[in-house]
Short mmCIF file of C-alpha atoms in Angstrom, two decimals:
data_model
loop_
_atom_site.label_atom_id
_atom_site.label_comp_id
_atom_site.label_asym_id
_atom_site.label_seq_id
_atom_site.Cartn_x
_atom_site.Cartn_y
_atom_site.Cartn_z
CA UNK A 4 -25.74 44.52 25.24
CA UNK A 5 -29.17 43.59 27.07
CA UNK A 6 -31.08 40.73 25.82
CA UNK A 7 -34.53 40.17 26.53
CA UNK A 8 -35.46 37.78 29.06
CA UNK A 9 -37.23 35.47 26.17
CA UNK A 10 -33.64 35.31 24.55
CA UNK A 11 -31.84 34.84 27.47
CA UNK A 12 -34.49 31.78 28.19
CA UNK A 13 -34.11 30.32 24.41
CA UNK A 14 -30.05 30.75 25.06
CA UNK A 15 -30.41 28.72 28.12
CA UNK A 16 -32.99 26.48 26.77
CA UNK A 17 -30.60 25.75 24.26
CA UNK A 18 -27.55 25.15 26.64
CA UNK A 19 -28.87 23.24 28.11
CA UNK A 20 -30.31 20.72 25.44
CA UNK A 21 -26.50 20.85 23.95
CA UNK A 22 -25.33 19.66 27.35
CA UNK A 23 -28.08 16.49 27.15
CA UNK A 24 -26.85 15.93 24.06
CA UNK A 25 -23.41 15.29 25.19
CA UNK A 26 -24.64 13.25 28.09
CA UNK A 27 -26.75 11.18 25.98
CA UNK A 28 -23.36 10.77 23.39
CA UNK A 29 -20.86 9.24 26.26
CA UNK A 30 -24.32 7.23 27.37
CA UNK A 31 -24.19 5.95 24.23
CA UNK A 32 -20.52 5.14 24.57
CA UNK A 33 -20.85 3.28 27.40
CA UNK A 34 -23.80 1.07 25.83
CA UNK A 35 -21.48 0.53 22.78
CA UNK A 36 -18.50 -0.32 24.90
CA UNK A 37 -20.71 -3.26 26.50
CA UNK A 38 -21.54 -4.56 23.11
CA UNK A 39 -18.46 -4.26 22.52
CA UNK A 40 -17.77 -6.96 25.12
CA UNK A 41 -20.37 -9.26 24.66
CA UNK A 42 -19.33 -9.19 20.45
CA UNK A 43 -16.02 -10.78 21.96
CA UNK A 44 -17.29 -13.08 23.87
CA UNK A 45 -19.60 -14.12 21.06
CA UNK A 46 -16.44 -14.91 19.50
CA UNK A 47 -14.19 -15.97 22.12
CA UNK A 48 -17.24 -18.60 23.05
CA UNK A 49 -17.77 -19.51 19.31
CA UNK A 50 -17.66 -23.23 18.90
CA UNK A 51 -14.47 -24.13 17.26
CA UNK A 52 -15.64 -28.10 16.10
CA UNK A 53 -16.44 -26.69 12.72
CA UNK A 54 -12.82 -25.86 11.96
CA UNK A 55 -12.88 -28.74 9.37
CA UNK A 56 -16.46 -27.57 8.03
CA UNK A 57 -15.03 -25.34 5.22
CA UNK A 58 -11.75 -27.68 4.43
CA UNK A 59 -13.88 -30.32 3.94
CA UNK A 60 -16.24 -28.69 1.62
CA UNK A 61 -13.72 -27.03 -0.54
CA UNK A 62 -11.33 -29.42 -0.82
CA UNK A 63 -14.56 -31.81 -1.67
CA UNK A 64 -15.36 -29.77 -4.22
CA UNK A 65 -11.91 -29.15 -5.32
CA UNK A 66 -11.59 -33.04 -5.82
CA UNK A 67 -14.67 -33.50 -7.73
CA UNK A 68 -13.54 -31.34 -10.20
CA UNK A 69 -9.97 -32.65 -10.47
CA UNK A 70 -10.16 -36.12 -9.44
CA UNK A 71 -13.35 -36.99 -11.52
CA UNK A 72 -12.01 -38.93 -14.41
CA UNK A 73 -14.33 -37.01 -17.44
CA UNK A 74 -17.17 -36.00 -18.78
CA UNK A 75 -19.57 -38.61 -20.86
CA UNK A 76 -21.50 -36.70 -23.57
CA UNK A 77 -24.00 -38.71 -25.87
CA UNK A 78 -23.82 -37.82 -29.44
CA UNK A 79 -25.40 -39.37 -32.30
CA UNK A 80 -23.95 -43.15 -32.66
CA UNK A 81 -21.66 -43.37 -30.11
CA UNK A 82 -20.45 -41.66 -27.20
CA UNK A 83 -17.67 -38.58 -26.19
CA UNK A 84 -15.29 -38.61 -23.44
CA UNK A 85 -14.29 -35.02 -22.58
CA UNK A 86 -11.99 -33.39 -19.94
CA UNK A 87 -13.86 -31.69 -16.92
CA UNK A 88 -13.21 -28.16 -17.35
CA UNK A 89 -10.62 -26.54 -14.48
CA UNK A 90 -11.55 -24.75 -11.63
CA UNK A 91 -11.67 -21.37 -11.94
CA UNK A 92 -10.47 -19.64 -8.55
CA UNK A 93 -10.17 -16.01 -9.00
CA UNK A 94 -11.86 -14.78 -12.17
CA UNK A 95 -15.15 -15.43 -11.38
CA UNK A 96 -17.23 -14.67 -8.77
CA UNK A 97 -18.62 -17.99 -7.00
CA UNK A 98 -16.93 -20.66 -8.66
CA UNK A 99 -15.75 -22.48 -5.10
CA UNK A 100 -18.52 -24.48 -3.48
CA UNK A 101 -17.83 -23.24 -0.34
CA UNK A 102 -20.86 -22.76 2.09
CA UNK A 103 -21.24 -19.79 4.61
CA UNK A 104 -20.04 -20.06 8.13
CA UNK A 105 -21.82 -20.76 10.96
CA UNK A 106 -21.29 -16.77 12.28
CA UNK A 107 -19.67 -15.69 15.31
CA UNK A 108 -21.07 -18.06 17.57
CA UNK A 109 -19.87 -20.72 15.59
CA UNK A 110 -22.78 -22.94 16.15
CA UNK A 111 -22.32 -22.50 19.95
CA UNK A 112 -25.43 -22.15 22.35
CA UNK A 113 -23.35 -19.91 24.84
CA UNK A 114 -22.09 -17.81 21.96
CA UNK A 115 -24.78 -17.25 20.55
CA UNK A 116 -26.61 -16.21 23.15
CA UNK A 117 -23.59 -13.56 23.81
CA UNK A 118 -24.37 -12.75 20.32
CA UNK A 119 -28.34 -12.05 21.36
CA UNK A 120 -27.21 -9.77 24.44
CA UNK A 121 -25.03 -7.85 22.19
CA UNK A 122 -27.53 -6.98 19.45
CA UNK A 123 -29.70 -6.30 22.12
CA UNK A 124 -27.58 -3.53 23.68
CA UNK A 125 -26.66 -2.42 19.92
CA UNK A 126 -30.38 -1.48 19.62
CA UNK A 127 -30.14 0.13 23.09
CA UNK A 128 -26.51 2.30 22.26
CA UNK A 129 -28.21 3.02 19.31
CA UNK A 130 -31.64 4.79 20.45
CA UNK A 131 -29.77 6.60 22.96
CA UNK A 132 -27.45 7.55 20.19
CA UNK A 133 -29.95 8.60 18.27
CA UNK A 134 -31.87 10.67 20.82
CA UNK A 135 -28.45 12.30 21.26
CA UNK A 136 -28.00 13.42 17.80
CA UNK A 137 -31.60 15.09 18.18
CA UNK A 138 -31.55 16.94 21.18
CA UNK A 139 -28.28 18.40 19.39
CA UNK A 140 -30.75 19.43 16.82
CA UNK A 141 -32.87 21.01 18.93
CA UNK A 142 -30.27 22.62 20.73
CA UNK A 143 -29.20 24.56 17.46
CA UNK A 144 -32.34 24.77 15.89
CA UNK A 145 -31.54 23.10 12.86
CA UNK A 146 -30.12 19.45 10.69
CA UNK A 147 -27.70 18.55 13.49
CA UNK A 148 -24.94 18.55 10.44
CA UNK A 149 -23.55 21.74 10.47
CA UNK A 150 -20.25 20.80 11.35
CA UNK A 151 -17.62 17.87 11.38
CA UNK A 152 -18.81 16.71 15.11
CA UNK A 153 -22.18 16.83 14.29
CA UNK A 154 -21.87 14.73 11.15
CA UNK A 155 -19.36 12.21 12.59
CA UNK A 156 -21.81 11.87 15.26
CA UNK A 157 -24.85 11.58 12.76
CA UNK A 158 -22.38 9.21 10.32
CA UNK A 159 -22.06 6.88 13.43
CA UNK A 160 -25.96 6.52 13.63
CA UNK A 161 -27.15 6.00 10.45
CA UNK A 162 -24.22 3.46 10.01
CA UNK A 163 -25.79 1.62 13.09
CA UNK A 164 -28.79 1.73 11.67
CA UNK A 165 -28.14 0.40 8.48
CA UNK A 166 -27.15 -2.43 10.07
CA UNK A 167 -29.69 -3.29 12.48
CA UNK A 168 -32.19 -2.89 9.43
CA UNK A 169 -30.21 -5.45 7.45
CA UNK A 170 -30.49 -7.77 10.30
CA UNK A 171 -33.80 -7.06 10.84
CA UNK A 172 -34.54 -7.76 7.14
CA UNK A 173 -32.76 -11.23 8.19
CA UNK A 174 -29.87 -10.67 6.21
CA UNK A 175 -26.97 -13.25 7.17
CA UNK A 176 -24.98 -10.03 8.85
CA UNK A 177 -24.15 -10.53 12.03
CA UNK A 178 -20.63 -11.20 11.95
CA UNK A 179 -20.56 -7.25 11.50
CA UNK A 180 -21.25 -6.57 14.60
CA UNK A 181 -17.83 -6.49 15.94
CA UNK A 182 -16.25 -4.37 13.51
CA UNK A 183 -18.71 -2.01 13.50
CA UNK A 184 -19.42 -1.01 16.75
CA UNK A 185 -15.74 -0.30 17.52
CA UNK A 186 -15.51 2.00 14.59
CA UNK A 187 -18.41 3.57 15.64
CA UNK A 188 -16.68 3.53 19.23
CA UNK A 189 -13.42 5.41 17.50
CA UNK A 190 -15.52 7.62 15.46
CA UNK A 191 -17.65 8.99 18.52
CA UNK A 192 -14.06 9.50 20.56
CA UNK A 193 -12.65 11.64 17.61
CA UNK A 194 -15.86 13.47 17.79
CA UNK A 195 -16.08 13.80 21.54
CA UNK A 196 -12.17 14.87 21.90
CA UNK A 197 -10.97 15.97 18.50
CA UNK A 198 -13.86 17.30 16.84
CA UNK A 199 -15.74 18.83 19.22
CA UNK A 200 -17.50 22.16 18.71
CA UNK A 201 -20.20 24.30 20.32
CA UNK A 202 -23.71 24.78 19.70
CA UNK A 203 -23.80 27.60 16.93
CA UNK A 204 -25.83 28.89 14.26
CA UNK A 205 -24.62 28.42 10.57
CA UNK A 206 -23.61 30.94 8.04
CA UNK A 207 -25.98 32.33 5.19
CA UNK A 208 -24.98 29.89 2.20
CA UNK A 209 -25.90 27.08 4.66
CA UNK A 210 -29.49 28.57 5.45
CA UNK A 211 -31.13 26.38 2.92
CA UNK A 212 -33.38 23.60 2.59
CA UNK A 213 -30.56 21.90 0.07
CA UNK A 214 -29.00 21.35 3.27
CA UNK A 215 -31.31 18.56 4.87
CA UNK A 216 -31.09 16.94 1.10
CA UNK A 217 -27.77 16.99 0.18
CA UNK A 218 -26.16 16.01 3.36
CA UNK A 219 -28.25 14.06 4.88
CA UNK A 220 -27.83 11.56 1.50
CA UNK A 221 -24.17 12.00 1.69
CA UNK A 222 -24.49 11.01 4.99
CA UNK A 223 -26.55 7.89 4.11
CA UNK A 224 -24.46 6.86 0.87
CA UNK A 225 -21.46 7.18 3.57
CA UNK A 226 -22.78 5.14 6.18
CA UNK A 227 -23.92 2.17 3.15
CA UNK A 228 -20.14 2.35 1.73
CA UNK A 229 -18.63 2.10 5.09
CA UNK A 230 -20.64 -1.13 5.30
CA UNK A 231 -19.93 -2.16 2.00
CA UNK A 232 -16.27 -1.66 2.53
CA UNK A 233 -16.05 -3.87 5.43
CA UNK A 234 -17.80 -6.76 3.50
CA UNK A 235 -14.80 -6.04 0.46
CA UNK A 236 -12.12 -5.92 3.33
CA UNK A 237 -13.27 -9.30 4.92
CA UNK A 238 -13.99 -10.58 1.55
CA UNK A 239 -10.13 -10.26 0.48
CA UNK A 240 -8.83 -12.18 3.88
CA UNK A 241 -11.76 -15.16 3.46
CA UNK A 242 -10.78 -15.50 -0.19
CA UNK A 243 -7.19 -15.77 0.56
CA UNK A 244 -8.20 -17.93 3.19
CA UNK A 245 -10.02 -20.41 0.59
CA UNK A 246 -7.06 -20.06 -1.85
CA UNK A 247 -4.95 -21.49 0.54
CA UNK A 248 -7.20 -24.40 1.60
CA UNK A 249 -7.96 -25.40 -1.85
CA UNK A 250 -4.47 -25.10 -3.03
CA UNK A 251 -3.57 -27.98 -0.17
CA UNK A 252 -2.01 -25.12 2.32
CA UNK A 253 -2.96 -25.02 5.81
CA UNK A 254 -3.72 -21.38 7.15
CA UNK A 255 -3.09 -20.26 10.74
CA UNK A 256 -4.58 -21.68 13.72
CA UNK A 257 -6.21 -17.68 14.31
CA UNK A 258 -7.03 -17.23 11.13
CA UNK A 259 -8.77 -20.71 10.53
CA UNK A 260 -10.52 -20.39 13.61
CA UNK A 261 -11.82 -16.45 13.17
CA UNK A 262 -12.23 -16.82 8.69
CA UNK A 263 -14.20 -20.54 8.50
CA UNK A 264 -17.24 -18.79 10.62
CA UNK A 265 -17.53 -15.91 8.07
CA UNK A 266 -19.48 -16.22 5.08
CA UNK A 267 -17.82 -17.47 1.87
CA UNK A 268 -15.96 -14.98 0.02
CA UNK A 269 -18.90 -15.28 -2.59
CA UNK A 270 -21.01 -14.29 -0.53
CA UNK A 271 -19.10 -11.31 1.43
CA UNK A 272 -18.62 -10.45 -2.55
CA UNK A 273 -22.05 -10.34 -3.46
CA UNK A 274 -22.93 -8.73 -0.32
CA UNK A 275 -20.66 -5.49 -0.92
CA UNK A 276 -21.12 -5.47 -4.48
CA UNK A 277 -25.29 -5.38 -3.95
CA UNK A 278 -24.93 -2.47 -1.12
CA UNK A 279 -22.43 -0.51 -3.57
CA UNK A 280 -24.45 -0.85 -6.56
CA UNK A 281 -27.97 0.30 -4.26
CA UNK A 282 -26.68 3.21 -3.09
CA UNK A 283 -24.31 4.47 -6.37
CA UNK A 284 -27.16 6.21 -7.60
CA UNK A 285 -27.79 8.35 -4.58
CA UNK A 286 -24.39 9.03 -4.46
CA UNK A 287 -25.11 10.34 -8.21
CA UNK A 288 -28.09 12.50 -6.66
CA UNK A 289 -25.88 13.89 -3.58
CA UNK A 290 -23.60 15.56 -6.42
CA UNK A 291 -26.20 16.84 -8.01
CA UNK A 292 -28.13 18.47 -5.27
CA UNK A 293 -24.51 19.81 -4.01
CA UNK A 294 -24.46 21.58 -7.64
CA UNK A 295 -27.53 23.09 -7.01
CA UNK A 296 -27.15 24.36 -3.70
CA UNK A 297 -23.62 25.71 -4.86
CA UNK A 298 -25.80 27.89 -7.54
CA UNK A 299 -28.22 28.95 -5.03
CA UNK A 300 -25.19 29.71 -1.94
CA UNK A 301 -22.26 31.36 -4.51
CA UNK A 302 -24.02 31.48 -8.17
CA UNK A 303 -22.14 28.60 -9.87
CA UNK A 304 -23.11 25.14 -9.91
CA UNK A 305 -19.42 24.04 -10.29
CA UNK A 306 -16.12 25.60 -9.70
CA UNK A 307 -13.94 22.52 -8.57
CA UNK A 308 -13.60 23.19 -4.97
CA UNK A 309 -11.89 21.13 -3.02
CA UNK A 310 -14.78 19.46 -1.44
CA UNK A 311 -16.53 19.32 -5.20
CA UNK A 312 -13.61 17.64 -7.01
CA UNK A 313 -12.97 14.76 -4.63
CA UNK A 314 -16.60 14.22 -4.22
CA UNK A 315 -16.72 13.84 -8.29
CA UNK A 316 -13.61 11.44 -7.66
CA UNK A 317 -15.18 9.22 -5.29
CA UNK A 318 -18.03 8.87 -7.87
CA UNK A 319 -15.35 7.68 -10.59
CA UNK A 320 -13.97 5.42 -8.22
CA UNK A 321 -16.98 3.85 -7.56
CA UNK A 322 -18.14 3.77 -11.20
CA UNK A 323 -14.89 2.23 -11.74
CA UNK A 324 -15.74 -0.43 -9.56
CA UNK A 325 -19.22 -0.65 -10.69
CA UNK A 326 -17.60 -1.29 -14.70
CA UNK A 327 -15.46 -3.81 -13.32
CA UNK A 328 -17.65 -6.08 -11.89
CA UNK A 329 -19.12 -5.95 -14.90
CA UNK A 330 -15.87 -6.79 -16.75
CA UNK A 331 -14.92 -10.83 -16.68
CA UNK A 332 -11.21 -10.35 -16.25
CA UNK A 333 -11.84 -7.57 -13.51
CA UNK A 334 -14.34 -9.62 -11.34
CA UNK A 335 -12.98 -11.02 -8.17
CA UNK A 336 -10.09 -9.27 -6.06
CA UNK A 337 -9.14 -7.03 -8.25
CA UNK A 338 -12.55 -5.34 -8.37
CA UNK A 339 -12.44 -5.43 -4.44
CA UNK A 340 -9.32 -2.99 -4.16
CA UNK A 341 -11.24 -0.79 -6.54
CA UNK A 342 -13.91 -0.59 -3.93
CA UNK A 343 -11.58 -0.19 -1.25
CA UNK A 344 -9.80 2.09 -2.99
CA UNK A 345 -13.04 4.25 -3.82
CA UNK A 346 -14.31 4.11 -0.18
CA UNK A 347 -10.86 5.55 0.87
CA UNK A 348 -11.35 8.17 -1.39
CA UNK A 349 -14.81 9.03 0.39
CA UNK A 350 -13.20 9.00 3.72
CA UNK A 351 -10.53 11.70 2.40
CA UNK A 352 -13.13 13.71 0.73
CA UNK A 353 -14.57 14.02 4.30
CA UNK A 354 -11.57 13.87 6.45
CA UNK A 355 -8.61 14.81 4.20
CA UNK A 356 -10.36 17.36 2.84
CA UNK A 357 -12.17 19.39 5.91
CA UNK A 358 -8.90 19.57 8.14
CA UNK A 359 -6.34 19.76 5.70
CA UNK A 360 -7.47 21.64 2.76
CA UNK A 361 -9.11 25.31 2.30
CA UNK A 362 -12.01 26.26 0.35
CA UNK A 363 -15.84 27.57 0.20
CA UNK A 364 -16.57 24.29 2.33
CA UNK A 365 -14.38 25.19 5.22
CA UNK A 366 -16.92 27.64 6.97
CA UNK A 367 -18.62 24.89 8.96
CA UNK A 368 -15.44 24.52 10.59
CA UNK A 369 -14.28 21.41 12.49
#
């Protein structure tokens, strides 16, 4: 077959933006990997003199409540002595006086200025990132989400850049950092290794303009929940952590010296609950639109594919979790395994789903 010499140059063109898109990827890597480093030694240099800080305040608190003798309440002629009421530890949300930690740095110049140089090459990983996911657009001609790499390496970005727009929102989120840029450092190395495919045009049903709606917002509401997640995971560990202190045990020296420079577990709670709650209703829409384009690609807006069904389950999950927090006796950790449990079923739904299953959302490929 003889192309013309303008295909031949739009073929080349396009090789050749694919192959700065994979340079500016493992660029990106390398960025991450030194944030990586200077996260740790945000850590590892993180003042450990406020050990005592949460302790102190807890088991202050704790006290007060307990060791106060009663209540005095004036009434008409006279006066009432009543009991203070108990603490309540696990029902409801916030009832520990606990304050937030200090952060990584734990109140430490030298950490904290670790902690600067790492956000600082976040930003950088994360523009270089960024201009790697579009010349991959440009080197298809088209949403750079066609297939698994493409959206893990998409994912990855807008998960970084949820982040870095909480912080710059001044949101008290910095002890994220960490955690999520080595995720994002495994999720780009399944991408790179396991995931990988070649520039290539998509089939028919996936010539449509329902696909720069509906996955790009899946790909937003999954980036928010992976965020929210880690807030519900570190939020069951700091409120174990608190349990312990205020019941008179003494936690680990590891675990006292990483969990006292988090926030409180109120806090973390509120936190993942709030991000959860935000983006539920997109998550609502992304079915939706799905339905649509699945009458538009195969003329039926449902037919429980694969894909379809555990998409609808994730949004049960969540609307579980959503009810719960809403329900006194369900507030707390119980409500946070619901979350975890409903982000888990979001990861499957991508993951699970697209290598193990078959059905009409298995053309992309992997």
């Amino acid at each position: 077959m003889i192309l013309s010499a303008g295909t031949e140059l739009a073929i080349a063109t396009n090789e050749h933006l694919a192959n700065i898109s994979n340079t500016l990827i493992y660029s990106a890597m390398a960025v991450y990997t030194l944030a990586f480093f200077a996260y740790i030694a945000e850590w590892l240099f993180g003042s450990r003199s406020k050990v005592a800080r949460t302790a102190s305040a807890l088991t202050s608190g704790t006290q007060k409540a307990k060791g106060a003798p009663a209540v005095t309440v004036k009434k008409a002629g006279g006066t009432a002595v009543l009991e203070r009421p108990k603490v309540v530890v696990r029902s409801s949300t916030g009832s520990r006086d606990v304050p937030d930690g200090p952060g990584a740095h734990g109140g430490d110049a030298q950490g904290d200025l670790y902690g600067r140089i790492a956000i600082s090459l976040t930003v950088l990983a994360f523009l270089i990132h960024l201009a790697g996911v579009v010349a991959r657009a440009a080197s298809v001609e088209r949403a750079p989400w066609g297939n698994m790499y493409e959206f893990n390496i998409t994912f990855s970005t807008v998960a970084v850049a949820v982040y870095l727009t909480l912080l710059a929102l001044k949101k008290n989120v910095r002890w994220l950092g960490l955690f999520l840029v080595t995720t994002v450092l495994l999720d780009l190395g399944i991408a790179v290794t396991v995931l990988y495919t070649a520039s290539d045009q998509l089939v028919p049903a996936l010539h449509s303009y329902w696909l720069y709606i509906h996955v790009s917002t899946a790909i937003l509401c999954g980036a928010v929940f992976y965020v929210g997640a880690a807030g519900t995971l570190l939020y069951l560990f700091k409120d174990s952590y608190e349990t312990k202190l205020e019941n008179g045990g003494t936690p680990g020296r590891f675990a006292t010296s990483f969990l006292e420079r988090l926030p409180a577990s109120s806090s973390l709670d509120k936190f993942s609950y709030r991000l959860n709650a935000a983006v539920f209703p997109l998550w609502t829409f992304t079915i939706i639109a799905g339905a649509i384009w699945a009458e538009s690609a195969w003329g039926r807006y449902w037919g429980w594919d694969p894909k379809e069904t555990w998409a609808f389950i994730t949004w049960v999950a969540y609307a579980c979790y959503l009810h719960a927090r809403a329900t006194a006796g369900w507030k707390g950790r119980k409500a946070a395994y619901l979350a975890l449990i409903a982000f888990g079923c979001w990861l499957f739904n991508y993951y699970g789903v697209n290598i193990f299953v078959s059905g009409k959302h298995s053309y992309a490929g992997v």
